[in-house]
């Protein structure tokens, strides 16, 4: 009985095992997102997602590690963005009512608020991918209509973050306001397209505007995000090609910081530049505009990027004093028939969306009278972000408020630009879906010429049709994409002008467009009467492109020009002063030191020459060709003195003489050394050979040694002569390395000839080293090969070290590095070849005899270095002398 109970328990445990395992592996929700937006998905076959910055920022909260993290709340309602979202709804409704595009299905939408922050944009992206409010992007759990594509996410930084996630699944994303150039990189963002031009085009447009008016002294301000940084970087690269100078370059703080804003204001105040280029969104720029409104800074003309050119957040009445006269770029504008009436069709009574309630409360400064937990009152009766406070109005909304009775950015349809870009984005997706639906089986673009099913396609299949979309809208505006997913660039050029004392109008004064994608451009300024802002107020100015103010010291000069190439502007930016000319002068400490070392080295060589002359009949001097030793000494004097040619102001003759003289000096020196080492190498061979082979030995006579030297010098002379005739060096004023200095230097002409000259010297040096290295262990009283080997090692070490040091320096120090290499290598050869012989000649004369040098007598003197010109070897009881004495 007990055994039956036991086995029963075992069976029960085994049967429940899988159940326990499943329970332990069960999915769990790791976090809820606080997302707000609009949803219209019922009774629709396909859904298009949208991301819009309905708010300016998230509310900063002091999260504790002891509490569960919460999705941040948002604040600062953005009326302009709500108009963009309504454009998406308007386009979808228009497409659903058409019979020529997607006639058999209707589109729905799911729209989320990004709050102009990356974290919220990522939350929305993950929700789109999963179909539910949690982070499991590898699973789509929604049972509703499939999501076809996403438009957004507004700012470039937001789109970059979302495109990295959507790109993992090749999920289609169409940007309506993200112009950052990095988004053109299809390796990083394979599934991103956009209906707004890339900032490559806008930056070029800005630079051409600057050069069109002849401005050459500008300041720059950029938002601290990818849009601002890449945009202003491209602008600088373009204008600097035309000699435009940057007065200051500042970055707007991403999160409000009073100290940073004050620093920018002070930079604007102190700068003499009256043209300021600003690459930023209106949201990031608003803090700076508030600060400038508190100052009396006028007389500045601002060049605006498309992100804030027509923004009502910036074009406020209180900013007219310093912003009127702004010139900005704006994307293509159009009028959407019936769109204004569509905008008015919004009311809290028609839905339960928090954003609609909040819009109504913000628009009419009232509180909607419901039991609904208000979007703000849930947070607190008073929200504080970055020092700003929003008070909840005690006035209750009646519901009878009329949008037509107030001026509001939401209902302003005079500048439908980004709004139109949203409209184009929806139509791009719709046309791609329509092309996918019209595919004929057997003639499709996919494997086996298959087609995708409209209600059951993969994201990459829709991407094919999006990349190849080509269509025209009601206003004959044609849409197509290049290989980077970009459209052809077109911008209206707008000038901010007074309409009344309280309003600013945007007057179209020209346009900029790309004639071909990625190649030609065209700029045209059609209105010559542009509203300019000066320190004394606003006035109309017809400005000629050739009009300049130069050297007059006027504070409020509209334009400046670049100084002549030999000049630089003074600290007041009102006069050109001669640039400092830099070269290694003979009267400065560095130049004097190097000249002294050159003269000192030459003097040492001359001293050894005098010693050799005085003791020219001694065995050590006569050993291994006395004439070659004198030629080496002459060549070393030449190399030492050549270094002096590098000091002083470069002249045409000195530029031509110094490199060729140096090459010839080293060539003579190394050719003579080669003549010596060949003899030593043959002596080594003779010392190791058998007696029977001695009759076949190669005899190197003194004449042959001199011929080797002459051949080496002749080849080098031929190369130098061709160099000076065909591509001679010249004096060059280097103005690229430094703006405030002219570096006077020698342009070496043909690099090929220069490499050939010194390459031949390197070839000789390698031969000298190899032949000396072979003979380094000759059994002799004075082994000259050993010291030549050391000398060549020093030579190689110096010049190998010289190359990186030479390439990493500029100006006079570059010349000093080359002089040091010349002196160091010359001292190395002098010390290794002649100092040991001089030691014996002067201090050990008893060793300077033909018996010892010639190998006919041994020496027991261990205090002196092993002698180097005679070699004695006992081979088969026969003494072999390898010394060559001059006869």
PDB file of C-alpha atoms in Angstrom, residues 407-526:
ATOM      1  CA  UNK A 407      -5.180  83.949 -33.242  1.00  0.00           C
ATOM      2  CA  UNK A 408      -3.564  80.591 -32.887  1.00  0.00           C
ATOM      3  CA  UNK A 409      -0.648  78.782 -34.501  1.00  0.00           C
ATOM      4  CA  UNK A 410      -2.844  75.719 -34.875  1.00  0.00           C
ATOM      5  CA  UNK A 411      -5.305  77.454 -37.213  1.00  0.00           C
ATOM      6  CA  UNK A 412      -2.690  79.520 -39.092  1.00  0.00           C
ATOM      7  CA  UNK A 413      -2.637  78.109 -42.626  1.00  0.00           C
ATOM      8  CA  UNK A 414      -0.577  80.875 -44.196  1.00  0.00           C
ATOM      9  CA  UNK A 415       2.709  78.927 -44.029  1.00  0.00           C
ATOM     10  CA  UNK A 416       1.890  75.265 -44.629  1.00  0.00           C
ATOM     11  CA  UNK A 417       5.423  73.942 -45.089  1.00  0.00           C
ATOM     12  CA  UNK A 418       6.180  71.156 -42.592  1.00  0.00           C
ATOM     13  CA  UNK A 419       2.425  70.562 -42.655  1.00  0.00           C
ATOM     14  CA  UNK A 420       2.703  69.987 -46.395  1.00  0.00           C
ATOM     15  CA  UNK A 421       5.688  67.683 -45.794  1.00  0.00           C
ATOM     16  CA  UNK A 422       3.483  65.548 -43.507  1.00  0.00           C
ATOM     17  CA  UNK A 423       0.857  65.494 -46.242  1.00  0.00           C
ATOM     18  CA  UNK A 424       3.464  64.299 -48.766  1.00  0.00           C
ATOM     19  CA  UNK A 425       4.687  61.604 -46.359  1.00  0.00           C
ATOM     20  CA  UNK A 426       1.219  60.063 -46.101  1.00  0.00           C
ATOM     21  CA  UNK A 427       0.768  60.165 -49.856  1.00  0.00           C
ATOM     22  CA  UNK A 428       4.174  58.536 -50.327  1.00  0.00           C
ATOM     23  CA  UNK A 429       3.107  55.580 -48.192  1.00  0.00           C
ATOM     24  CA  UNK A 430      -0.292  55.419 -49.888  1.00  0.00           C
ATOM     25  CA  UNK A 431       1.215  55.357 -53.392  1.00  0.00           C
ATOM     26  CA  UNK A 432       3.713  52.667 -52.334  1.00  0.00           C
ATOM     27  CA  UNK A 433       0.857  50.538 -50.958  1.00  0.00           C
ATOM     28  CA  UNK A 434      -1.118  51.133 -54.143  1.00  0.00           C
ATOM     29  CA  UNK A 435       1.845  50.053 -56.297  1.00  0.00           C
ATOM     30  CA  UNK A 436       2.217  46.945 -54.132  1.00  0.00           C
ATOM     31  CA  UNK A 437      -1.500  46.191 -54.579  1.00  0.00           C
ATOM     32  CA  UNK A 438      -1.301  46.575 -58.362  1.00  0.00           C
ATOM     33  CA  UNK A 439       1.547  44.068 -58.725  1.00  0.00           C
ATOM     34  CA  UNK A 440       0.789  41.256 -61.184  1.00  0.00           C
ATOM     35  CA  UNK A 441       1.865  37.747 -60.183  1.00  0.00           C
ATOM     36  CA  UNK A 442       4.612  36.469 -62.453  1.00  0.00           C
ATOM     37  CA  UNK A 443       5.785  39.992 -63.113  1.00  0.00           C
ATOM     38  CA  UNK A 444       6.658  41.038 -59.578  1.00  0.00           C
ATOM     39  CA  UNK A 445       9.963  42.362 -58.207  1.00  0.00           C
ATOM     40  CA  UNK A 446      10.528  39.616 -55.646  1.00  0.00           C
ATOM     41  CA  UNK A 447      12.035  36.100 -56.024  1.00  0.00           C
ATOM     42  CA  UNK A 448      10.424  34.048 -58.810  1.00  0.00           C
ATOM     43  CA  UNK A 449       8.811  37.305 -59.976  1.00  0.00           C
ATOM     44  CA  UNK A 450       6.321  37.065 -57.136  1.00  0.00           C
ATOM     45  CA  UNK A 451       4.248  39.830 -55.566  1.00  0.00           C
ATOM     46  CA  UNK A 452       3.382  40.747 -52.000  1.00  0.00           C
ATOM     47  CA  UNK A 453      -0.166  40.665 -50.643  1.00  0.00           C
ATOM     48  CA  UNK A 454      -1.573  44.015 -49.609  1.00  0.00           C
ATOM     49  CA  UNK A 455      -2.928  42.740 -46.298  1.00  0.00           C
ATOM     50  CA  UNK A 456      -0.092  40.318 -45.631  1.00  0.00           C
ATOM     51  CA  UNK A 457       3.250  41.822 -46.666  1.00  0.00           C
ATOM     52  CA  UNK A 458       6.631  42.043 -44.974  1.00  0.00           C
ATOM     53  CA  UNK A 459       8.142  45.471 -44.120  1.00  0.00           C
ATOM     54  CA  UNK A 460      11.021  45.009 -46.575  1.00  0.00           C
ATOM     55  CA  UNK A 461       8.560  44.399 -49.391  1.00  0.00           C
ATOM     56  CA  UNK A 462       6.866  47.741 -48.820  1.00  0.00           C
ATOM     57  CA  UNK A 463      10.319  49.376 -48.588  1.00  0.00           C
ATOM     58  CA  UNK A 464      10.970  48.307 -52.184  1.00  0.00           C
ATOM     59  CA  UNK A 465       7.932  50.247 -53.376  1.00  0.00           C
ATOM     60  CA  UNK A 466       8.685  53.231 -51.162  1.00  0.00           C
ATOM     61  CA  UNK A 467      12.236  53.539 -52.534  1.00  0.00           C
ATOM     62  CA  UNK A 468      10.844  53.416 -56.075  1.00  0.00           C
ATOM     63  CA  UNK A 469       7.807  55.630 -55.473  1.00  0.00           C
ATOM     64  CA  UNK A 470       7.290  58.283 -58.111  1.00  0.00           C
ATOM     65  CA  UNK A 471       4.140  60.375 -58.316  1.00  0.00           C
ATOM     66  CA  UNK A 472       2.756  63.907 -58.533  1.00  0.00           C
ATOM     67  CA  UNK A 473       0.412  65.685 -56.172  1.00  0.00           C
ATOM     68  CA  UNK A 474      -2.544  67.955 -56.914  1.00  0.00           C
ATOM     69  CA  UNK A 475      -0.226  70.980 -57.310  1.00  0.00           C
ATOM     70  CA  UNK A 476       2.021  69.184 -59.834  1.00  0.00           C
ATOM     71  CA  UNK A 477       4.738  68.750 -57.221  1.00  0.00           C
ATOM     72  CA  UNK A 478       6.567  65.558 -58.271  1.00  0.00           C
ATOM     73  CA  UNK A 479       7.956  63.218 -55.599  1.00  0.00           C
ATOM     74  CA  UNK A 480      10.750  60.697 -56.070  1.00  0.00           C
ATOM     75  CA  UNK A 481      13.733  59.553 -54.020  1.00  0.00           C
ATOM     76  CA  UNK A 482      17.423  59.160 -54.763  1.00  0.00           C
ATOM     77  CA  UNK A 483      19.595  56.266 -53.588  1.00  0.00           C
ATOM     78  CA  UNK A 484      19.911  57.875 -50.143  1.00  0.00           C
ATOM     79  CA  UNK A 485      16.155  58.167 -49.676  1.00  0.00           C
ATOM     80  CA  UNK A 486      16.267  61.953 -50.158  1.00  0.00           C
ATOM     81  CA  UNK A 487      14.203  64.254 -52.347  1.00  0.00           C
ATOM     82  CA  UNK A 488      15.515  67.048 -54.538  1.00  0.00           C
ATOM     83  CA  UNK A 489      16.288  70.163 -52.501  1.00  0.00           C
ATOM     84  CA  UNK A 490      14.122  73.270 -52.783  1.00  0.00           C
ATOM     85  CA  UNK A 491      13.888  76.186 -50.350  1.00  0.00           C
ATOM     86  CA  UNK A 492      12.042  79.469 -50.356  1.00  0.00           C
ATOM     87  CA  UNK A 493      14.164  82.346 -49.044  1.00  0.00           C
ATOM     88  CA  UNK A 494      12.081  84.429 -46.642  1.00  0.00           C
ATOM     89  CA  UNK A 495      12.662  87.841 -45.079  1.00  0.00           C
ATOM     90  CA  UNK A 496      11.024  88.743 -41.758  1.00  0.00           C
ATOM     91  CA  UNK A 497       9.304  92.099 -42.270  1.00  0.00           C
ATOM     92  CA  UNK A 498       6.934  94.308 -40.322  1.00  0.00           C
ATOM     93  CA  UNK A 499       3.237  93.939 -41.040  1.00  0.00           C
ATOM     94  CA  UNK A 500       2.148  95.997 -38.047  1.00  0.00           C
ATOM     95  CA  UNK A 501       3.971  97.019 -34.898  1.00  0.00           C
ATOM     96  CA  UNK A 502       2.889  93.749 -33.335  1.00  0.00           C
ATOM     97  CA  UNK A 503       3.213  91.223 -36.131  1.00  0.00           C
ATOM     98  CA  UNK A 504       5.910  89.856 -38.419  1.00  0.00           C
ATOM     99  CA  UNK A 505       5.288  88.694 -41.965  1.00  0.00           C
ATOM    100  CA  UNK A 506       7.381  86.302 -44.016  1.00  0.00           C
ATOM    101  CA  UNK A 507       8.121  87.855 -47.395  1.00  0.00           C
ATOM    102  CA  UNK A 508       9.419  85.593 -50.139  1.00  0.00           C
ATOM    103  CA  UNK A 509      12.546  87.198 -51.608  1.00  0.00           C
ATOM    104  CA  UNK A 510      13.932  84.291 -53.627  1.00  0.00           C
ATOM    105  CA  UNK A 511      14.598  80.608 -53.793  1.00  0.00           C
ATOM    106  CA  UNK A 512      17.345  77.990 -53.809  1.00  0.00           C
ATOM    107  CA  UNK A 513      17.037  74.657 -55.551  1.00  0.00           C
ATOM    108  CA  UNK A 514      19.028  71.671 -56.660  1.00  0.00           C
ATOM    109  CA  UNK A 515      18.945  71.392 -60.425  1.00  0.00           C
ATOM    110  CA  UNK A 516      19.923  67.724 -60.176  1.00  0.00           C
ATOM    111  CA  UNK A 517      19.963  65.549 -57.070  1.00  0.00           C
ATOM    112  CA  UNK A 518      23.387  65.902 -55.462  1.00  0.00           C
ATOM    113  CA  UNK A 519      24.937  68.105 -58.163  1.00  0.00           C
ATOM    114  CA  UNK A 520      24.003  71.511 -59.607  1.00  0.00           C
ATOM    115  CA  UNK A 521      22.312  74.297 -57.623  1.00  0.00           C
ATOM    116  CA  UNK A 522      20.632  77.608 -58.375  1.00  0.00           C
ATOM    117  CA  UNK A 523      20.038  80.604 -56.113  1.00  0.00           C
ATOM    118  CA  UNK A 524      17.944  83.601 -57.035  1.00  0.00           C
ATOM    119  CA  UNK A 525      17.155  86.701 -54.995  1.00  0.00           C
ATOM    120  CA  UNK A 526      14.161  88.290 -56.671  1.00  0.00           C
TER     121      UNK A 526
END
